[in-house]
Coordinates of C-alpha atoms in Angstrom, one line a residue:
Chain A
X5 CA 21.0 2.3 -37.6
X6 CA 20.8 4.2 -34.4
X7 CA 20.7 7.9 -34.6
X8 CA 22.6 9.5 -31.9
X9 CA 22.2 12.7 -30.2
X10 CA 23.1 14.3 -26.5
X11 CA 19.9 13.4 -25.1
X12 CA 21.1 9.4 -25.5
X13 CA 24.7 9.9 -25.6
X14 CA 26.7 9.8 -22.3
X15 CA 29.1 13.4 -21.5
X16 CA 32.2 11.4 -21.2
X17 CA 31.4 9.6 -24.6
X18 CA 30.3 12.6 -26.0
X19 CA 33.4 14.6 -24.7
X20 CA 36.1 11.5 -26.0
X21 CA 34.4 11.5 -29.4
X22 CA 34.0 15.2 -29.9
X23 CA 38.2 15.4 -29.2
X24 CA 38.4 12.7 -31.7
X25 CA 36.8 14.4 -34.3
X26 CA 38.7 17.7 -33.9
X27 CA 41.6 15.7 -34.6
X28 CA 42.9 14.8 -38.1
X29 CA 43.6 10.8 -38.9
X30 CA 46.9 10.5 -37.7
X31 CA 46.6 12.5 -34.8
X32 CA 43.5 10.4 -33.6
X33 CA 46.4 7.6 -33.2
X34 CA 48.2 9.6 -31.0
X35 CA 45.1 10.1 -28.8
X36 CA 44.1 6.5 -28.9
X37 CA 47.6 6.1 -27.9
X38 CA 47.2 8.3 -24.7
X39 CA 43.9 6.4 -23.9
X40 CA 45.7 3.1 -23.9
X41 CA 48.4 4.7 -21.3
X42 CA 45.7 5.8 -19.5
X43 CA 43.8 2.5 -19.0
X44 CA 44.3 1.1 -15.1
X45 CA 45.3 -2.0 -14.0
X46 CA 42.6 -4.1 -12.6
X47 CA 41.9 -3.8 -9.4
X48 CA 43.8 -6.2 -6.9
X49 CA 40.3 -8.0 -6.5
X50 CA 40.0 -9.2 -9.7
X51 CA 43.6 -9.9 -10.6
X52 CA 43.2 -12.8 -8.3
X53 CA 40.1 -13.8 -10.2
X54 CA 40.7 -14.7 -14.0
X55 CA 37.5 -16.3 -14.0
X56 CA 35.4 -13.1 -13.4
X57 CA 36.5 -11.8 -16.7
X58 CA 35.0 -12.4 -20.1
X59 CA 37.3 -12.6 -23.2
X60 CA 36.1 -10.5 -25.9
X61 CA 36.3 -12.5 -29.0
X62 CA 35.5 -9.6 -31.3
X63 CA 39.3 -8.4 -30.4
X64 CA 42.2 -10.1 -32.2
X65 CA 44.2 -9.7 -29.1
X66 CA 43.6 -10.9 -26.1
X67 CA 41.7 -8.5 -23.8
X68 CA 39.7 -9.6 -20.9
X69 CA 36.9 -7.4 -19.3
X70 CA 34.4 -7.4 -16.8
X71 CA 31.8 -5.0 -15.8
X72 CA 30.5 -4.3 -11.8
X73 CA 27.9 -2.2 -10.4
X74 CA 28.3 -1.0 -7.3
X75 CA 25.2 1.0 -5.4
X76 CA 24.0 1.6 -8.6
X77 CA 26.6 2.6 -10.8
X78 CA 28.4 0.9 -13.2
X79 CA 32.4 0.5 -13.4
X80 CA 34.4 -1.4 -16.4
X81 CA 37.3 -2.7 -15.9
X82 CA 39.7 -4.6 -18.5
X83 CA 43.1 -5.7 -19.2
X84 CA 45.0 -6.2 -22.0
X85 CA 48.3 -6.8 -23.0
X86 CA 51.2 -4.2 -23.2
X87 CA 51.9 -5.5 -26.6
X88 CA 48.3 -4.1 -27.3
X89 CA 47.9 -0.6 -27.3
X90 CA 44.8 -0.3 -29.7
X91 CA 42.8 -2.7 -27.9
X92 CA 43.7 -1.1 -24.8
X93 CA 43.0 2.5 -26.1
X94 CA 39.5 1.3 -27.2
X95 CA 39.0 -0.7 -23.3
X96 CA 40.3 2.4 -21.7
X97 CA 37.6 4.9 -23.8
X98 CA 34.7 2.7 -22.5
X99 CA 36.3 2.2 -19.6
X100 CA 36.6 5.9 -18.6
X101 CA 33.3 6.4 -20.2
X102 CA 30.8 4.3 -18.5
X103 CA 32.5 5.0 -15.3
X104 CA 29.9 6.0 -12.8
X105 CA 26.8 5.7 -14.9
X106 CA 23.5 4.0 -14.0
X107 CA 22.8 0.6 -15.8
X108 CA 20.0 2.4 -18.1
X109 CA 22.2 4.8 -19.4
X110 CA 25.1 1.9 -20.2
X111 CA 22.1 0.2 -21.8
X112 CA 21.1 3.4 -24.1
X113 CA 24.9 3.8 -25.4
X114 CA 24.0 3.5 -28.8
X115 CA 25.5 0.2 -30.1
X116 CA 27.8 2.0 -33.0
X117 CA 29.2 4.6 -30.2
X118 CA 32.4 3.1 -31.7
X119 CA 32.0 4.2 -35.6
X120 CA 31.3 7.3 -34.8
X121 CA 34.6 8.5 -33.3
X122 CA 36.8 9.0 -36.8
X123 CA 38.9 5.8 -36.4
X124 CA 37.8 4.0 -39.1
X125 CA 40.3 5.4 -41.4
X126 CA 43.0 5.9 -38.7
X127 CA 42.6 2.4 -37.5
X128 CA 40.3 0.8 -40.3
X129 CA 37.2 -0.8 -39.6
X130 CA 37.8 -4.4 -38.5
X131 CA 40.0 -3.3 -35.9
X132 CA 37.0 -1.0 -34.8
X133 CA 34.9 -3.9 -35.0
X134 CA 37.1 -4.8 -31.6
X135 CA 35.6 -1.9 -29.5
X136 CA 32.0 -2.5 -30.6
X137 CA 32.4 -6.2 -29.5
X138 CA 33.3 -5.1 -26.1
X139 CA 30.7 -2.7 -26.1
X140 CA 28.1 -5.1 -26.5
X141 CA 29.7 -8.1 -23.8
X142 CA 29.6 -4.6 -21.2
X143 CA 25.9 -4.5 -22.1
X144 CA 25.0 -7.9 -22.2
X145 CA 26.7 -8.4 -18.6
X146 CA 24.9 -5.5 -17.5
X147 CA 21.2 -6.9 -18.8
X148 CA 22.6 -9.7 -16.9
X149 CA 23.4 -8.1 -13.8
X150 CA 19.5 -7.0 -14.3
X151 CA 18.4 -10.4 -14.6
X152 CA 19.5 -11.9 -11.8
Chain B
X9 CA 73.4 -1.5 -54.7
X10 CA 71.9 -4.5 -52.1
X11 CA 73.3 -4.4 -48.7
X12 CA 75.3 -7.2 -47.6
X13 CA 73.7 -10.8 -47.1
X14 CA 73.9 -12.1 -43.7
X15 CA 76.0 -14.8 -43.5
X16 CA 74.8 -16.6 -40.3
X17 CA 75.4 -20.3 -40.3
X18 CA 71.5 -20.5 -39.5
X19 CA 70.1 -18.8 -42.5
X20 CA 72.9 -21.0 -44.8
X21 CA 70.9 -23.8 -44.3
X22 CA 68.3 -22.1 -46.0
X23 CA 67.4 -22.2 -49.5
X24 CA 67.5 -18.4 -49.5
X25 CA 69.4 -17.2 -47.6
X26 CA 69.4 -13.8 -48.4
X27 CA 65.8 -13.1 -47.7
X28 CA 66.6 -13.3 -43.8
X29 CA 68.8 -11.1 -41.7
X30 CA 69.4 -11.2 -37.8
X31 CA 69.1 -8.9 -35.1
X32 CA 73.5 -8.4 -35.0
X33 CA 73.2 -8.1 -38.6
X34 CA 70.9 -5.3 -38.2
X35 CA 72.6 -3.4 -35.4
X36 CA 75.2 -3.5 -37.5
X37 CA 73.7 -1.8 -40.4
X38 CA 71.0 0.3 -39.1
X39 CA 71.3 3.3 -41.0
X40 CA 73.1 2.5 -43.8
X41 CA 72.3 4.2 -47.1
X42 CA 70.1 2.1 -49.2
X43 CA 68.8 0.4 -46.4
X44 CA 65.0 0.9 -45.3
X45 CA 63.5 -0.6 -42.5
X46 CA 59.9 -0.9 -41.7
X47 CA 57.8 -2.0 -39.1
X48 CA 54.6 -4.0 -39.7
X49 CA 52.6 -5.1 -37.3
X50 CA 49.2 -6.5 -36.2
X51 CA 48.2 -3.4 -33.8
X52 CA 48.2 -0.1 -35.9
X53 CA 49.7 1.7 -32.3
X54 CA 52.3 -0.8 -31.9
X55 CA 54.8 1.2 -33.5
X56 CA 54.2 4.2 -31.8
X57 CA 54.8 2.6 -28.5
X58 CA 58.4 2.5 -29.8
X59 CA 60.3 1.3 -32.4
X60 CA 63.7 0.2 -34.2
X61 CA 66.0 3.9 -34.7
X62 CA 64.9 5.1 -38.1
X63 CA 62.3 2.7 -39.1
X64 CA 58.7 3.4 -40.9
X65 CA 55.6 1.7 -40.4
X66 CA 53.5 0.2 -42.9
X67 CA 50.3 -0.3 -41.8
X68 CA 48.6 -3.9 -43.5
X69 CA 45.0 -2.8 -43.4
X70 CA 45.4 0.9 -43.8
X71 CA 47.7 1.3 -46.1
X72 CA 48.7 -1.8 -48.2
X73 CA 44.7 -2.4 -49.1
X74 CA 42.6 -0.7 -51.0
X75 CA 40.1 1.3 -49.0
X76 CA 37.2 0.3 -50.9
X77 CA 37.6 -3.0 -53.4
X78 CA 38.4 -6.0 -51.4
X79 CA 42.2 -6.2 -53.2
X80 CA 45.5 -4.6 -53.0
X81 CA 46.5 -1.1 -53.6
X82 CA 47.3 -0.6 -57.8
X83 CA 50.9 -0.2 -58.8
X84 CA 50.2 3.9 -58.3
X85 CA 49.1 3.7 -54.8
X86 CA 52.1 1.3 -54.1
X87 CA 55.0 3.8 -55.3
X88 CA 52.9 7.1 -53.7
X89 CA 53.4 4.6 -50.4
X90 CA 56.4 2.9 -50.4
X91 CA 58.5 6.4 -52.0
X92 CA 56.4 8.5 -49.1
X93 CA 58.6 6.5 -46.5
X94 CA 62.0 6.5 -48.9
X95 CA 62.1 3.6 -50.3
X96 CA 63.3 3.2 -53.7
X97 CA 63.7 0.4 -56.4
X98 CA 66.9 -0.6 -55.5
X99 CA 66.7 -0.3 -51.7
X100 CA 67.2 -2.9 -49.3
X101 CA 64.0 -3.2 -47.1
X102 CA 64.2 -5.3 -44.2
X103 CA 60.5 -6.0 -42.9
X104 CA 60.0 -6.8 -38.8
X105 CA 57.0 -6.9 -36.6
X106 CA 55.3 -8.1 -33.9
X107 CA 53.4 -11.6 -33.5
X108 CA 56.5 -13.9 -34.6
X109 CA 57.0 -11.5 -37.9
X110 CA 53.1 -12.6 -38.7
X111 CA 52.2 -8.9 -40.4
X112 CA 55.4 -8.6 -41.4
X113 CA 56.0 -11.7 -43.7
X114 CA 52.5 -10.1 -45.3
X115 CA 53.7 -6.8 -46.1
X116 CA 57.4 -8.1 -47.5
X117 CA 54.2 -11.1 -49.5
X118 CA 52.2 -7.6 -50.3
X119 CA 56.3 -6.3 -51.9
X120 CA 56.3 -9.3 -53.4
X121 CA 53.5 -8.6 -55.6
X122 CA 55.3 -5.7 -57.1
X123 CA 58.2 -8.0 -57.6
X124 CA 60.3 -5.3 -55.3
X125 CA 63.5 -7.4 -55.6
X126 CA 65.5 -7.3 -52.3
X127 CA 63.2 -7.7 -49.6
X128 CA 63.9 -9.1 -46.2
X129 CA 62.9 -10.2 -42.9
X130 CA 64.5 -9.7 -39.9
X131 CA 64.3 -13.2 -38.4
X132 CA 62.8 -12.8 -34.9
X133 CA 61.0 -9.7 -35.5
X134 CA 60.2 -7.1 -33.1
X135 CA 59.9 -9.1 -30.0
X136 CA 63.4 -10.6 -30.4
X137 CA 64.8 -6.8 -30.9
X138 CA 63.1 -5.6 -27.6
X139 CA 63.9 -8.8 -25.9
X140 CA 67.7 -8.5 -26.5
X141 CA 67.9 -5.4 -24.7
X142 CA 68.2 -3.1 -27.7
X143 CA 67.4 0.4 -28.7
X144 CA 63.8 1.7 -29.7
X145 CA 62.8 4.9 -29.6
X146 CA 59.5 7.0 -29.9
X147 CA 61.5 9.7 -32.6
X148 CA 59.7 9.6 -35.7
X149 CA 62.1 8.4 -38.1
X150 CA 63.5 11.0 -40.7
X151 CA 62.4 10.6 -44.1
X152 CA 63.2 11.8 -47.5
X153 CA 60.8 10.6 -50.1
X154 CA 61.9 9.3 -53.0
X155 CA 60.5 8.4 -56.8
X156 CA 59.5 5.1 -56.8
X157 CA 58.6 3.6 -60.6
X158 CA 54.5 3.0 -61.0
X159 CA 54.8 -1.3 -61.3
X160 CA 51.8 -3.0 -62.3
X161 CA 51.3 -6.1 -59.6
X162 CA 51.5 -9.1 -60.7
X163 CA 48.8 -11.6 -59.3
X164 CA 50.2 -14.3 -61.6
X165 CA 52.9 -15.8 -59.2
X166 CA 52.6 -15.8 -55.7
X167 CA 48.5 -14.9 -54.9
X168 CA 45.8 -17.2 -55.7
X169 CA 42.3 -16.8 -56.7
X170 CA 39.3 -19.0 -55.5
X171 CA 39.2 -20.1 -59.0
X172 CA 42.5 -20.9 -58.6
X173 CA 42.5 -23.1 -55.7
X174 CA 39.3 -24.9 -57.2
X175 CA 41.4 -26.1 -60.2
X176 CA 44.3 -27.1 -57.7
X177 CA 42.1 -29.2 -55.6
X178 CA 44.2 -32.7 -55.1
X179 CA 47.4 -30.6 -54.9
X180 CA 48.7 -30.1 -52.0
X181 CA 46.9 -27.3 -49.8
X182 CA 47.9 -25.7 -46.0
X183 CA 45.5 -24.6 -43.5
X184 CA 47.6 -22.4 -40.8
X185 CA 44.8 -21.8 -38.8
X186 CA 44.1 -22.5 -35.6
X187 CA 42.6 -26.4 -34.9
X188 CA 39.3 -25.5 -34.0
X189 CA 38.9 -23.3 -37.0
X190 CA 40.1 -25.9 -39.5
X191 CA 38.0 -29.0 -38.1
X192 CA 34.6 -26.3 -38.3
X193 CA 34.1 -26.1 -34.2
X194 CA 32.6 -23.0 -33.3
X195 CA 35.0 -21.1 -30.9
X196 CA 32.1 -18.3 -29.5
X197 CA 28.6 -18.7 -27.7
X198 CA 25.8 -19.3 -30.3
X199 CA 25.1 -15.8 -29.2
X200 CA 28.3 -13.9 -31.2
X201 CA 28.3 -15.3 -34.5
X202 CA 31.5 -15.1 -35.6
X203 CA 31.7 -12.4 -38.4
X204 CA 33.4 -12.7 -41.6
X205 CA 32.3 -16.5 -43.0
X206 CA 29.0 -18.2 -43.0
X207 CA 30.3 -21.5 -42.6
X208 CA 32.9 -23.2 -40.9
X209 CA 35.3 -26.0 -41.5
X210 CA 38.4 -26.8 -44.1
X211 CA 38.9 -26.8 -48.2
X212 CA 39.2 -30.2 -49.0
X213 CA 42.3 -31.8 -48.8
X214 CA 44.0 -29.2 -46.9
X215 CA 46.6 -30.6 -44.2
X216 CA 46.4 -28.7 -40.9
X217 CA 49.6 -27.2 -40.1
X218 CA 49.4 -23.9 -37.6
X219 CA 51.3 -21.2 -39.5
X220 CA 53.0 -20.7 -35.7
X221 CA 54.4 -24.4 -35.9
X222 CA 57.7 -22.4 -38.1
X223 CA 58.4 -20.5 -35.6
X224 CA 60.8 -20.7 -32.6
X225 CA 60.0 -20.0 -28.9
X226 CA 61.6 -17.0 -29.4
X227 CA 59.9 -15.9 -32.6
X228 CA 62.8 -16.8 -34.8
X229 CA 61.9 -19.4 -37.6
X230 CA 63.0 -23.1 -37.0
X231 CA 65.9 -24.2 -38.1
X232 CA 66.0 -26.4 -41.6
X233 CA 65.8 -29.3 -40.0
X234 CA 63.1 -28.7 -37.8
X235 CA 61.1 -27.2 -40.9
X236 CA 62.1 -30.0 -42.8
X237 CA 60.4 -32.4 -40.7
X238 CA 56.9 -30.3 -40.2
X239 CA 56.2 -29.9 -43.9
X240 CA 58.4 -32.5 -46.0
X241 CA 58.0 -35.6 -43.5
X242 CA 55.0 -34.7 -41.4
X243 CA 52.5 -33.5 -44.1
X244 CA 54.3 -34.9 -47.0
X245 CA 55.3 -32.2 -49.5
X246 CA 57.8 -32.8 -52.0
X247 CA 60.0 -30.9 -54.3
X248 CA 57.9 -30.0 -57.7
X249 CA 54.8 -29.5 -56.0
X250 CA 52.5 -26.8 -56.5
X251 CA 51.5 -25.7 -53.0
X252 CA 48.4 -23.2 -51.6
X253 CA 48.9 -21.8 -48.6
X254 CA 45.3 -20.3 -47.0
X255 CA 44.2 -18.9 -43.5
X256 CA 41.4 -16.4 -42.8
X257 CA 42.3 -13.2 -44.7
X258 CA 45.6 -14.4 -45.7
X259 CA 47.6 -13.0 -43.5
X260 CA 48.8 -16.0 -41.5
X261 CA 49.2 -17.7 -44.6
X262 CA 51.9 -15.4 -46.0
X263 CA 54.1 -16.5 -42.8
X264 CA 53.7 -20.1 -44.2
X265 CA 54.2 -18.7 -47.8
X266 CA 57.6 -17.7 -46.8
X267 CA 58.9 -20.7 -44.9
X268 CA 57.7 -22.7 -48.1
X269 CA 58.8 -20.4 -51.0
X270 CA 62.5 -18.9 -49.1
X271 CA 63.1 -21.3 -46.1
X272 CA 62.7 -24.5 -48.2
X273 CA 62.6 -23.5 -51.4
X274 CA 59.3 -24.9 -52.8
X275 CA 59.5 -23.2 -56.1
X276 CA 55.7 -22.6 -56.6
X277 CA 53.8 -22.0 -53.5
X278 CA 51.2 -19.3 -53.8
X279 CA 48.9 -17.6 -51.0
X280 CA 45.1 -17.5 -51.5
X281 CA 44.5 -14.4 -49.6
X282 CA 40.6 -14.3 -50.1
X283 CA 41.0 -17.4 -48.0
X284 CA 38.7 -18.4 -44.9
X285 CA 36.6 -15.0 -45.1
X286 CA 35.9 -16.1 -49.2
X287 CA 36.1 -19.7 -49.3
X288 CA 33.4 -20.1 -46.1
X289 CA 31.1 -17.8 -47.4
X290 CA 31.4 -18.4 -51.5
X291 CA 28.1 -20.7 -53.0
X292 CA 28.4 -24.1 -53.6
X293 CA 32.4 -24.9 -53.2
X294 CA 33.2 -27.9 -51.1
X295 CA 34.1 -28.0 -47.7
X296 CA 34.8 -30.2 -45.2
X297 CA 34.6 -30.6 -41.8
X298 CA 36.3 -32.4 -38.5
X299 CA 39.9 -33.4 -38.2
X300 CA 40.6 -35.2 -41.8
X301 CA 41.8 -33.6 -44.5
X302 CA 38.6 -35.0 -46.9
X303 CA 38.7 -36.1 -50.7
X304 CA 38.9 -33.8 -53.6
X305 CA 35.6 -33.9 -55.2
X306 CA 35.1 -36.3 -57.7
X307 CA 34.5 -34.9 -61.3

């Protein structure tokens, strides 16, 4: 098990899961709830691109992702269905939290980031199982993005 | 005192009848005493996005397992749950959610357990509510909790065991899941293993029917007929047979469980909820793999 602490763990990521935290279970819903509101659509780019994006299977809805880095910095983008609010809460949290970060610190978001907000009571722990899955294709995409 | 059966020409040719009710037949009684509605669905948010006037949500995962044991909750946790959202012995609950009523048919299969006695569905489920133009709202509902009696759950009738299914083996067995899952084809790159069984492939015997196959475009179920023809002609069930219905967790299955048990009247059809997740990763129980259903082993 990774240990995390601030000198690994991204602000944003930090910030998202400390509010989670100070939350009790059901009102975590309510802010995974605003995190799905807040997710963008993708950009017109990609819309016109199905094939750029990856299908997390981890996710027992359909929610398609794909990661960029532009001078450097990384940006997530994903889309999910309306009809989806969890698994677009959990997109939009990684979405907004990668946002603008170098590759290596993508890379050192520790792999259980998503345990550690408070949601596997809320939201139970398959379901959370969703959000670690994209976490990982975001990484892998980066280490490919490295690769090439 | 029950509410009122529906008494669409549809649900008539059913062999219950009164475990279905339609979207008019709700408008029409939304908020009548005795009469709960809940909202079940496969996203935990769902509800929260809007829902029917007055409804609860029961959460599958959160609230009608046990947090720790892989199992139900006991008859105590069940009344602490089902009284916290008003519903009492007697009451009417009419069930609905999204995914053609998917989570939904598992929470009234989950009732069922504690032999609560009038329990419906609301045929179409949530996506047939929204699409029809009418109301939801974001109002939490308001609710006066209620005494419900502590019932034991019976496993005895409706939920089968791996045990069990290993003694009905050469009795008729469903697989609703998907195609690639029944014939054992892995569905991710070799680099996701897919979590949650260690092998792939079908129990022996089973015939392939995609729980999805009894439903309607528009997430109603099909009509007699139509089910009819699926599971008496096309996989070849007949009246007096002992059926198991299985997916992955059970869940799918308990849609299929209530075509088979209420839509057509298949007097004992039980659901083997440790399904897929068990059955794939359990030591030395036969399995079979590729399109055909497979023998039941000998001895």
């Amino acid at each position: 098990m990774v240990v995390m602490d601030a000198t690994t763990l991204p602000a944003a990521l930090a910030e998202t899961r400390d509010d989670f935290l100070a939350l009790d279970v059901r009102d975590r819903l309510q802010l995974l709830l605003e995190f799905a509101n807040e997710l963008p659509d993708l950009p017109e780019r990609y819309a016109d691109h199905p094939e750029l994006l990856e299908r997390v299977v981890e996710c027992q809805s359909p929610v398609y992702m794909f990661v960029e880095v532009v001078d450097g910095l990384v940006h997530l983008h994903a889309t999910a269905p309306a009809e989806s609010p969890t698994t677009r809460g959990f997109a939009s949290i990684l979405a907004q939290g990668v946002e603008g970060l170098t590759v290596d610190e993508v890379l050192d978001i520790p792999d259980d980031y998503p345990q550690s907000l408070g949601l596997n009571e809320a939201v139970s722990p398959l379901r959370v199982r969703g959000m670690t899955g994209m976490l990982a294709r975001a990484k892998r995409q980066l280490r490919d993005h490295v690769a090439a | 005192m029950p509410a009122e059966f529906d008494p669409a020409a549809k649900f008539a040719e059913y062999a219950h009848p009164e475990r279905l009710v339609s979207t008019d037949w709700l408008a029409e009684h939304l908020g009548e005493p005795g009469l709960v509605v809940v909202e079940s669905d496969e996203d935990v948010l769902l509800y929260e996005t809007g829902h029917i006037p007055g409804a609860v949500k029961i959460d599958w995962h959160t609230e009608l397992n046990d947090p720790v044991v892989r199992d139900y909750v006991n008859g105590e946790q069940f009344a602490a749950l089902v009284g916290s959202k008003g519903i009492a012995r007697d009451t009417t609950v009419v069930i609905y959610g999204d995914k053609n009523n998917w989570w939904a048919a598992y929470a009234l299969w989950v009732f069922t357990l504690f032999g609560h006695e009038d329990v419906r569905l609301l045929d179409g489920g949530r996506d047939l509510w929204i699409a029809e133009g009418r109301p939801i709202t974001t109002e939490p509902p308001q609710v006066t909790p209620v005494e419900y009696p502590v019932v034991e759950r019976d496993d005895s009738v409706v939920r089968a065991f791996k045990e069990d299914v290993l003694e009905h083996l050469g009795k008729p067995l469903i697989d609703v899941r998907s195609p690639e899952e029944y014939t054992g084809e892995r569905t991710s790159a070799p680099a996701y293993p897919e979590e949650g069984a260690l092998r792939a492939g079908h129990i022996p015997t089973a015939a392939s029917v995609p729980w999805a196959r009894a439903a309607a475009g528009d997430g109603t179920f099909k009509t007699r007929a139509e089910l009819d023809s699926i599971y008496r002609d096309e996989v070849g069930l007949s009246d007096g047979d002992e059926v198991i219905a299985y997916c992955r967790i059970g869940e799918r299955s308990s849609h299929t469980w209530f075509v088979l048990q209420y839509l057509l009247g298949f007097e004992n059809v039980r659901n083997y909820d440790g399904s897929w997740t068990e059955w794939g990763s359990a030591v030395r129980v036969p399995i079979v793999t590729g399109a055909d259903r497979g023998e039941p082993p000998a001895g």
